[in-house]
Coordinates of C-alpha atoms and ligand atoms in Angstrom, one line a residue:
M30 CA 19.4 -2.9 8.0
R31 CA 16.2 -1.2 9.1
N32 CA 17.5 2.2 8.2
A33 CA 19.0 0.9 4.9
S34 CA 17.4 2.0 1.7
I35 CA 15.1 -0.4 -0.2
R36 CA 17.7 -0.7 -2.8
V37 CA 20.3 -2.0 -0.3
R38 CA 17.8 -4.2 1.4
L39 CA 16.6 -5.7 -1.8
T40 CA 20.1 -6.4 -2.9
I41 CA 21.0 -8.0 0.4
W42 CA 18.0 -10.2 0.4
Y43 CA 18.6 -11.1 -3.2
G44 CA 22.3 -11.8 -2.7
G45 CA 21.7 -13.7 0.6
G46 CA 19.0 -15.8 -1.0
L47 CA 21.1 -16.7 -4.0
A48 CA 24.2 -17.5 -1.8
L49 CA 22.0 -19.9 0.2
I50 CA 20.7 -21.5 -2.9
M51 CA 24.3 -21.8 -4.3
I52 CA 25.5 -23.5 -1.0
I53 CA 22.6 -26.0 -1.1
F54 CA 23.2 -26.6 -4.8
A55 CA 26.9 -27.0 -4.4
G56 CA 26.5 -29.4 -1.5
A57 CA 23.9 -31.5 -3.4
L58 CA 26.1 -31.5 -6.6
Y59 CA 29.1 -32.7 -4.6
L60 CA 27.1 -35.5 -3.0
V61 CA 25.5 -36.6 -6.2
M62 CA 28.8 -36.5 -8.1
S63 CA 30.8 -38.4 -5.4
R64 CA 28.0 -41.1 -5.2
A65 CA 27.9 -41.4 -9.0
L66 CA 31.7 -41.8 -9.2
E67 CA 31.8 -44.3 -6.4
N68 CA 29.1 -46.3 -8.1
Q69 CA 30.9 -46.2 -11.3
I70 CA 34.1 -47.4 -9.7
D71 CA 32.2 -50.2 -7.8
R72 CA 30.6 -51.3 -11.1
S73 CA 33.9 -51.5 -12.9
L74 CA 35.5 -53.4 -10.0
D75 CA 32.6 -55.8 -10.1
E76 CA 32.8 -56.4 -13.8
A77 CA 36.5 -57.0 -13.6
A78 CA 36.0 -59.4 -10.7
V79 CA 33.3 -61.4 -12.5
A80 CA 35.5 -61.7 -15.6
A81 CA 38.5 -62.8 -13.6
A82 CA 36.5 -65.3 -11.7
R83 CA 35.1 -66.7 -14.9
S84 CA 38.7 -67.2 -16.2
L85 CA 39.8 -68.9 -13.0
E86 CA 36.8 -71.3 -13.1
E87 CA 37.6 -72.2 -16.7
H88 CA 41.0 -73.3 -15.6
R89 CA 39.4 -75.5 -13.0
F90 CA 41.1 -73.5 -10.2
G91 CA 44.5 -74.5 -10.8
P92 CA 47.2 -74.5 -11.4
F93 CA 47.0 -70.8 -11.1
L94 CA 47.3 -68.8 -14.2
L95 CA 49.9 -66.3 -14.7
L96 CA 48.4 -63.0 -14.6
D97 CA 49.6 -62.1 -18.0
D98 CA 47.6 -64.9 -19.5
L99 CA 44.6 -63.6 -17.6
A100 CA 45.2 -60.2 -19.0
Q101 CA 45.5 -61.6 -22.5
A102 CA 42.2 -63.5 -22.2
F103 CA 40.5 -60.4 -20.7
P104 CA 42.0 -57.2 -21.9
E105 CA 39.9 -55.2 -19.5
L106 CA 41.8 -56.8 -16.6
A107 CA 45.0 -55.4 -17.9
L108 CA 43.8 -51.9 -17.3
I109 CA 46.5 -50.3 -15.4
D110 CA 44.2 -48.6 -12.9
K111 CA 43.3 -52.0 -11.4
F112 CA 45.3 -54.6 -9.6
F113 CA 44.4 -58.2 -8.7
Q114 CA 45.1 -60.4 -5.8
I115 CA 44.1 -64.0 -5.3
F116 CA 43.9 -65.3 -1.7
A117 CA 43.7 -68.8 -0.5
P118 CA 40.5 -69.5 1.5
Q119 CA 42.6 -69.0 4.7
G120 CA 43.4 -65.5 3.6
Q121 CA 47.1 -65.7 2.4
V122 CA 48.0 -64.1 -0.9
T123 CA 48.7 -66.7 -3.5
L124 CA 49.0 -64.5 -6.5
Q125 CA 48.9 -60.9 -7.2
S126 CA 49.3 -58.6 -10.2
A127 CA 52.6 -56.8 -10.7
N128 CA 51.0 -53.3 -10.5
I129 CA 50.7 -53.6 -6.7
K130 CA 53.9 -51.8 -6.2
T131 CA 53.5 -50.0 -3.0
R132 CA 52.7 -52.5 -0.3
D133 CA 50.9 -55.7 0.6
I134 CA 47.3 -55.2 1.2
P135 CA 46.1 -58.0 3.5
L136 CA 42.6 -59.4 3.4
S137 CA 40.4 -57.9 6.1
Q138 CA 38.6 -60.1 8.6
T139 CA 35.3 -58.8 7.5
A140 CA 36.0 -59.5 3.8
L141 CA 37.2 -63.0 4.8
E142 CA 34.1 -63.8 6.8
S143 CA 31.8 -62.5 4.1
A144 CA 33.6 -64.5 1.5
L145 CA 33.2 -67.7 3.6
Q146 CA 29.5 -66.9 3.6
G147 CA 29.6 -66.4 -0.2
R148 CA 29.3 -62.6 -0.2
A149 CA 31.4 -60.1 -1.9
T150 CA 32.7 -57.1 0.1
F151 CA 33.5 -53.5 -1.0
E152 CA 36.0 -51.6 1.2
T153 CA 37.9 -48.4 1.1
V154 CA 41.3 -48.4 2.7
R155 CA 43.6 -45.5 3.2
F156 CA 47.2 -45.8 4.4
H157 CA 48.2 -42.7 6.3
D158 CA 48.4 -39.8 3.8
E159 CA 48.2 -41.9 0.8
I160 CA 45.4 -41.9 -1.8
P161 CA 42.5 -44.2 -0.7
I162 CA 42.0 -47.5 -2.5
R163 CA 38.7 -49.1 -3.3
L164 CA 38.7 -52.9 -2.9
L165 CA 36.3 -55.6 -3.9
S166 CA 36.8 -59.0 -2.3
Y167 CA 35.0 -61.6 -4.4
P168 CA 34.5 -65.3 -3.3
I169 CA 35.2 -68.0 -5.9
R170 CA 33.4 -71.1 -4.8
H171 CA 33.1 -74.6 -6.0
G172 CA 29.7 -75.7 -4.9
E173 CA 29.5 -74.7 -1.2
T174 CA 33.3 -74.7 -0.8
L175 CA 35.3 -71.5 -0.9
V176 CA 38.2 -72.1 -3.3
N177 CA 39.7 -68.7 -3.6
I178 CA 39.1 -65.1 -2.8
L179 CA 39.7 -62.8 -5.7
R180 CA 40.3 -59.2 -4.9
V181 CA 40.2 -56.4 -7.4
G182 CA 41.3 -52.9 -6.3
T183 CA 41.7 -49.5 -7.8
S184 CA 43.1 -46.2 -6.6
L185 CA 40.5 -43.5 -5.8
S186 CA 42.9 -40.9 -7.0
P187 CA 41.1 -40.0 -10.3
M188 CA 37.8 -39.7 -8.4
E189 CA 39.4 -37.6 -5.7
E190 CA 41.0 -35.4 -8.3
M191 CA 37.7 -35.0 -10.1
L192 CA 35.9 -34.1 -6.9
S193 CA 38.6 -31.6 -5.9
R194 CA 38.3 -30.0 -9.3
L195 CA 34.6 -29.8 -8.8
V196 CA 35.1 -28.2 -5.3
F197 CA 37.6 -25.8 -6.8
F198 CA 35.1 -24.8 -9.5
L199 CA 32.3 -24.4 -7.0
L200 CA 34.4 -22.4 -4.6
I201 CA 35.5 -20.0 -7.3
G202 CA 32.3 -20.1 -9.4
S203 CA 29.7 -19.7 -6.7
P204 CA 31.0 -16.5 -5.1
L205 CA 31.5 -15.2 -8.6
A206 CA 27.9 -16.0 -9.6
V207 CA 26.7 -14.4 -6.3
A208 CA 28.8 -11.3 -6.9
V209 CA 27.5 -11.0 -10.5
S210 CA 23.9 -11.4 -9.5
V211 CA 24.3 -9.0 -6.6
L212 CA 25.6 -6.5 -9.0
G213 CA 22.7 -7.3 -11.4
G214 CA 20.2 -7.1 -8.5
W215 CA 21.6 -3.7 -7.5
F216 CA 21.4 -2.5 -11.0
L217 CA 17.8 -3.7 -11.4
A218 CA 16.7 -2.4 -8.0
S219 CA 18.2 1.0 -8.9
R220 CA 16.4 1.0 -12.2
A221 CA 13.1 0.0 -10.7
L222 CA 13.4 2.5 -7.9
K223 CA 14.6 5.4 -10.0
P224 CA 11.1 6.8 -10.5
V225 CA 10.6 6.7 -6.7
D226 CA 13.7 9.0 -6.4
S227 CA 12.2 11.4 -8.9
I228 CA 8.8 11.3 -7.1
T229 CA 10.7 12.1 -3.8
L230 CA 12.4 15.0 -5.5
A231 CA 9.2 16.3 -7.0
A232 CA 7.4 15.9 -3.6
Q233 CA 10.2 17.9 -1.9
R234 CA 9.6 20.7 -4.4
I235 CA 5.9 20.8 -3.4
T236 CA 5.4 22.9 -0.4
A237 CA 2.4 24.6 1.2
E238 CA 3.6 27.7 -0.7
D239 CA 3.6 26.0 -4.0
L240 CA 1.0 23.3 -4.4
T241 CA 0.7 23.9 -8.2
Q242 CA 3.6 21.5 -8.8
R243 CA 2.7 17.9 -9.9
I244 CA 4.7 14.7 -10.2
H245 CA 5.3 13.8 -13.8
T246 CA 5.1 10.2 -14.7
T247 CA 3.4 8.4 -17.6
A248 CA 4.2 4.9 -16.5
P249 CA 1.1 2.8 -16.3
D250 CA 2.6 0.6 -13.5
E251 CA 2.5 0.7 -9.7
I252 CA 4.8 3.7 -9.6
G253 CA 2.6 5.6 -12.0
R254 CA -0.5 4.8 -9.9
L255 CA 1.4 6.0 -6.8
A256 CA 2.3 9.2 -8.5
S257 CA -1.3 9.8 -9.7
T258 CA -2.7 9.1 -6.2
L259 CA -0.2 11.6 -4.8
N260 CA -1.2 14.1 -7.5
D261 CA -4.8 13.7 -6.5
M262 CA -3.9 14.2 -2.9
I263 CA -1.9 17.3 -3.7
A264 CA -4.8 18.6 -5.8
R265 CA -7.2 18.1 -2.8
L266 CA -4.7 19.8 -0.5
E267 CA -4.4 22.7 -2.9
T268 CA -8.1 23.1 -3.0
S269 CA -8.4 23.0 0.8
I270 CA -5.5 25.4 1.4
R271 CA -7.0 27.8 -1.2
Q272 CA -10.4 27.6 0.5
I273 CA -8.8 28.2 3.9
R274 CA -6.9 31.2 2.5
Q275 CA -10.0 32.5 0.7
F276 CA -12.0 32.0 3.9
S277 CA -9.5 34.0 6.1
A278 CA -9.3 36.8 3.5
D279 CA -13.1 36.9 3.2
A280 CA -13.5 36.9 7.0
S281 CA -11.0 39.7 7.5
H282 CA -12.6 41.7 4.7
E283 CA -16.2 41.2 6.1
L284 CA -15.0 42.3 9.5
R285 CA -13.0 45.2 8.2
T286 CA -15.9 46.9 6.5
P287 CA -18.0 47.5 9.6
L288 CA -14.9 48.4 11.6
T289 CA -13.9 51.0 9.0
I290 CA -17.4 52.4 9.0
T291 CA -17.5 52.6 12.8
K292 CA -14.1 54.2 13.0
G293 CA -14.8 56.7 10.2
E294 CA -18.1 57.8 11.7
T295 CA -16.7 58.1 15.2
E296 CA -13.7 60.1 14.1
L297 CA -15.9 62.4 12.1
A298 CA -18.3 62.9 15.0
L299 CA -15.3 63.7 17.3
R300 CA -13.8 66.3 15.0
K301 CA -15.9 69.1 16.5
P302 CA -18.5 69.5 19.1
R303 CA -21.9 68.2 18.0
S304 CA -25.5 68.2 19.2
P305 CA -26.7 65.2 21.3
D306 CA -28.9 64.1 18.3
V307 CA -25.9 63.8 16.0
Y308 CA -24.0 61.8 18.7
R309 CA -27.1 59.6 19.1
E310 CA -27.3 59.0 15.3
V311 CA -23.6 58.1 15.2
L312 CA -23.9 55.7 18.2
E313 CA -27.0 54.0 16.7
S314 CA -25.1 53.5 13.4
N315 CA -22.1 52.1 15.3
L316 CA -24.4 49.8 17.1
E317 CA -25.7 48.5 13.9
E318 CA -22.2 47.8 12.6
I319 CA -21.3 46.2 15.9
D320 CA -24.4 44.0 15.6
R321 CA -23.3 42.9 12.2
M322 CA -19.8 42.1 13.4
S323 CA -21.1 40.1 16.3
R324 CA -23.4 38.2 13.9
I325 CA -20.4 37.4 11.6
V326 CA -18.3 36.3 14.6
E327 CA -21.1 34.1 16.0
E328 CA -21.8 32.5 12.6
L329 CA -18.1 31.9 12.0
L330 CA -17.8 30.4 15.4
F331 CA -20.7 28.1 14.7
L332 CA -19.2 27.0 11.4
S333 CA -15.8 26.3 12.9
R334 CA -17.3 24.3 15.7
A335 CA -19.4 22.5 13.1
D336 CA -16.2 21.7 11.1
L337 CA -14.6 20.4 14.2
G338 CA -17.7 18.2 14.9
Q339 CA -18.4 20.0 18.1
V340 CA -22.0 21.0 17.3
K341 CA -24.5 18.7 18.8
V342 CA -27.7 17.9 16.9
A343 CA -30.6 16.3 18.8
S344 CA -32.4 13.3 17.3
L345 CA -36.0 13.8 18.4
P346 CA -39.3 13.7 16.5
V347 CA -40.0 17.2 15.1
Q348 CA -43.4 18.3 13.8
L349 CA -42.3 20.1 10.7
D350 CA -45.6 21.7 9.7
T351 CA -45.9 23.4 13.2
L352 CA -42.4 24.7 12.8
V353 CA -43.2 26.1 9.3
Q354 CA -46.4 27.8 10.6
E355 CA -44.5 29.4 13.5
V356 CA -41.7 30.7 11.3
Q357 CA -44.4 32.1 8.9
M358 CA -45.7 34.2 11.8
Q359 CA -42.2 35.5 12.5
A360 CA -41.7 36.3 8.8
M361 CA -44.8 38.4 8.7
M362 CA -43.0 40.7 11.2
L363 CA -39.7 40.6 9.2
G364 CA -41.4 41.8 6.0
K365 CA -43.6 44.4 7.6
D366 CA -41.3 47.3 6.7
R367 CA -41.3 46.6 3.0
A368 CA -44.8 45.2 2.9
V369 CA -43.5 41.7 2.0
E370 CA -46.1 39.1 2.7
T371 CA -45.3 35.6 3.7
I372 CA -48.0 33.0 3.0
L373 CA -48.5 29.3 3.6
E374 CA -49.3 27.3 0.5
H375 CA -49.8 23.6 0.8
V376 CA -48.6 22.4 4.2
E377 CA -48.9 18.7 5.1
P378 CA -48.6 17.4 8.6
L379 CA -45.2 15.8 8.5
Q380 CA -42.7 14.6 11.1
V381 CA -38.9 14.3 10.8
V382 CA -36.2 13.3 13.2
G383 CA -33.8 16.0 14.3
D384 CA -33.1 19.1 16.2
E385 CA -36.1 21.4 16.4
W386 CA -34.0 24.4 17.3
R387 CA -31.6 23.9 14.4
L388 CA -34.4 23.2 11.9
R389 CA -36.1 26.4 13.0
E390 CA -32.9 28.3 12.4
L391 CA -32.7 26.7 8.9
I392 CA -36.2 27.7 7.9
L393 CA -35.9 31.1 9.4
N394 CA -32.6 31.8 7.5
L395 CA -34.3 30.8 4.2
V396 CA -37.4 32.9 4.9
D397 CA -35.2 35.8 6.1
N398 CA -33.3 35.7 2.8
A399 CA -36.5 35.4 0.8
V400 CA -37.9 38.5 2.5
K401 CA -34.6 40.3 2.3
Y402 CA -34.2 39.7 -1.4
S403 CA -37.8 40.4 -2.3
S404 CA -38.9 43.6 -3.9
R405 CA -41.4 45.8 -2.1
Q406 CA -44.8 44.2 -1.7
G407 CA -43.4 40.9 -2.8
T408 CA -44.7 37.5 -1.6
V409 CA -42.8 34.7 0.0
A410 CA -44.6 31.3 -0.1
L411 CA -43.9 28.4 2.2
S412 CA -45.0 24.9 1.4
L413 CA -44.4 21.5 3.0
T414 CA -45.2 18.3 1.0
K415 CA -44.4 14.6 1.1
T416 CA -42.4 13.1 -1.8
H417 CA -41.8 9.4 -1.4
D418 CA -40.2 9.1 2.0
T419 CA -39.0 12.7 2.3
A420 CA -40.5 15.9 3.5
E421 CA -39.9 18.7 1.0
L422 CA -39.9 22.2 2.4
A423 CA -40.0 25.0 -0.3
V424 CA -39.4 28.7 0.3
K425 CA -40.3 30.6 -2.8
D426 CA -40.0 34.4 -3.5
D427 CA -40.5 36.7 -6.4
G428 CA -37.4 38.7 -5.6
I429 CA -34.1 39.6 -7.3
G430 CA -33.2 36.0 -8.3
I431 CA -29.7 34.5 -8.8
A432 CA -27.9 34.4 -12.1
P433 CA -27.2 30.8 -13.2
E434 CA -23.4 31.2 -13.1
E435 CA -23.6 32.3 -9.5
Q436 CA -26.0 29.6 -8.3
P437 CA -23.2 27.0 -7.7
F438 CA -21.5 29.3 -5.2
I439 CA -24.2 30.7 -3.0
F440 CA -23.7 27.9 -0.4
D441 CA -20.0 28.8 -0.1
R442 CA -18.9 30.8 2.9
F443 CA -19.0 34.6 2.5
Y444 CA -20.3 34.3 -1.1
R445 CA -22.8 37.1 -1.9
T446 CA -24.1 37.8 -5.4
D447 CA -23.5 41.3 -6.9
A448 CA -27.3 41.8 -7.1
A449 CA -27.6 40.9 -3.4
R450 CA -24.8 43.4 -2.4
S451 CA -26.5 46.2 -4.3
H452 CA -29.9 45.2 -3.0
V453 CA -29.1 45.1 0.8
Q454 CA -25.9 46.3 2.5
H455 CA -26.1 44.0 5.5
G456 CA -25.7 40.3 5.2
T457 CA -22.8 38.1 6.1
G458 CA -22.8 35.5 3.3
L459 CA -22.7 32.8 5.9
G460 CA -26.4 32.1 6.4
L461 CA -26.7 29.6 3.5
S462 CA -23.5 27.7 4.6
I463 CA -25.1 27.2 7.9
C464 CA -28.4 26.1 6.3
K465 CA -26.5 23.6 4.2
W466 CA -24.7 22.2 7.2
I467 CA -28.0 21.9 9.2
A468 CA -29.7 20.1 6.2
E469 CA -26.8 17.7 5.8
S470 CA -26.5 17.0 9.5
H471 CA -30.1 15.8 9.3
H472 CA -29.2 13.6 6.3
G473 CA -31.0 15.9 4.0
T474 CA -30.2 18.2 1.1
I475 CA -30.8 21.8 0.1
E476 CA -31.1 23.0 -3.5
V477 CA -32.0 26.2 -5.3
T478 CA -33.8 27.0 -8.6
S479 CA -33.8 30.6 -9.6
T480 CA -34.4 32.9 -12.5
F481 CA -32.5 36.2 -12.3
G482 CA -34.8 39.1 -11.8
E483 CA -37.8 36.9 -11.2
G484 CA -37.3 35.0 -8.0
S485 CA -35.9 32.0 -6.3
C486 CA -37.1 28.8 -4.7
F487 CA -35.0 27.0 -2.0
T488 CA -36.0 23.4 -1.4
V489 CA -34.9 21.4 1.6
S490 CA -35.5 17.6 1.6
L491 CA -35.4 15.8 4.9
P492 CA -36.0 12.1 5.5
L493 CA -39.4 11.5 7.1
L494 CA -39.7 9.9 10.5
S495 CA -40.5 6.3 9.6
P496 CA -43.7 5.1 11.4
A497 CA -42.7 2.8 14.3
Ligands
ADP2 P1 -26.5 36.8 3.2 O1 -26.2 37.1 4.5 O2 -25.7 37.6 2.2 O3 -27.9 36.7 2.8 P2 -26.5 33.9 2.7 O4 -25.5 33.0 3.0 O5 -27.8 33.8 3.4 O6 -25.9 35.3 3.0 O7 -26.8 34.0 1.2 C1 -25.7 34.0 0.3 C2 -26.1 34.7 -1.0 O8 -27.0 33.9 -1.7 C3 -26.7 36.0 -0.8 O9 -25.8 37.0 -0.5 C4 -27.4 36.2 -2.1 O10 -26.6 36.6 -3.0 C5 -27.9 34.8 -2.4 N1 -29.3 34.5 -1.9 C6 -29.7 33.9 -0.9 N2 -31.0 33.8 -0.8 C7 -31.5 34.4 -1.9 C8 -32.8 34.7 -2.4 N3 -33.9 34.3 -1.7 N4 -32.9 35.4 -3.5 C9 -31.8 35.9 -4.1 N5 -30.5 35.7 -3.7 C10 -30.4 34.9 -2.6

């Protein structure tokens, strides 16, 4: 049953439930019917007894009437389905109707005793295999004295016949009704679950290799909602898998370039004997490429550990203005070659909660980029201001800028703008992804505003340390 399909289970539950209801219904119907028939018989016996008793009383209890006269006076007594007996108060039959053909039916002790006390008695008697008979023993009294006991009886055969017909009908009809409704239930369950089958088939077609497929259903019901939820899930999977593939392709590409350069230069140098200066030059160039590769690998490692939640971020008070000042000093060194100046604009003393080491890395990355993408003799300006309950750190440059259509992607892994590629060869395209992760892990945000060819401004917003 557990392994059975929903269709089978629904049908079994449905059929089982209906069979149970039918059994209860059939039992109740049989009981009600037999009671009603019994009551009807008892009522008609009672009416006949009352009429007969009245006739006997009218004739002052004797001499006893002939039954035919009685029948004439009260036509209902002549009904062939009833017979009459009149007993003396001691219990012997004194008169009985001709339609008692089969046997004598003596008065029972209980009926006699009840009659002596003035009560009528209903009894059902059955002789061996014969049809049962319903009897009413009715006392006829004169004052307190019991004069006669009138008995009216009738065969229960019509009732039994009716009940057995009912049983026959129920025995045939109920299983038939159950069978018809089980078939109906199976048909309905099949119809209701058909869309599930088509969803299953569609889902089987969707593999990691082909996530472009979607489940087609327009039904606005539960199945339709299930299908659209699955479609959303597949779309998210498709995006993630595409990103993973893109990421692997980008990572291999970024690592291949320095490897190709290193290999090419080394092969070229080894082709013929060279002076020590040439070898030195080649080795220095190789070292630069090796540095770049190890930076990529380190940054990749950091991002994968961050993805896995393995990078720990301290939660300590950090004096952000001090950090900004220290990074500005470092930046002066970075820009020295190309005479890029890094200045402090408005810097407010602000404290945030976080990891000083990571926050320094974040600011340094932004300042490093600003210097890197500045033109000669450019200026990088750092500012730290309070806006509501956040500290806003801005790193502004007057460098190459970022085209509006490229701005949404610069925080993606390995993304580098064309302008940046032609401006500086080195660069991994991973720095801003790391910056974004650090800002977000401090419950902050990072944004860019930029004009192509004029400069960019990166703004990091971090929640301020609330005063204790
Ligand atoms: P990269 O190592 O290439 O600098 P980042 O992840 O730090 O990688 O930056 C991603 C890209 O964003 C850069 O390649 C560049 O195109 C763009 N970018 C970042 N900072 C600036 C900036 N200050 N000015 C112009 N473009 C920038």
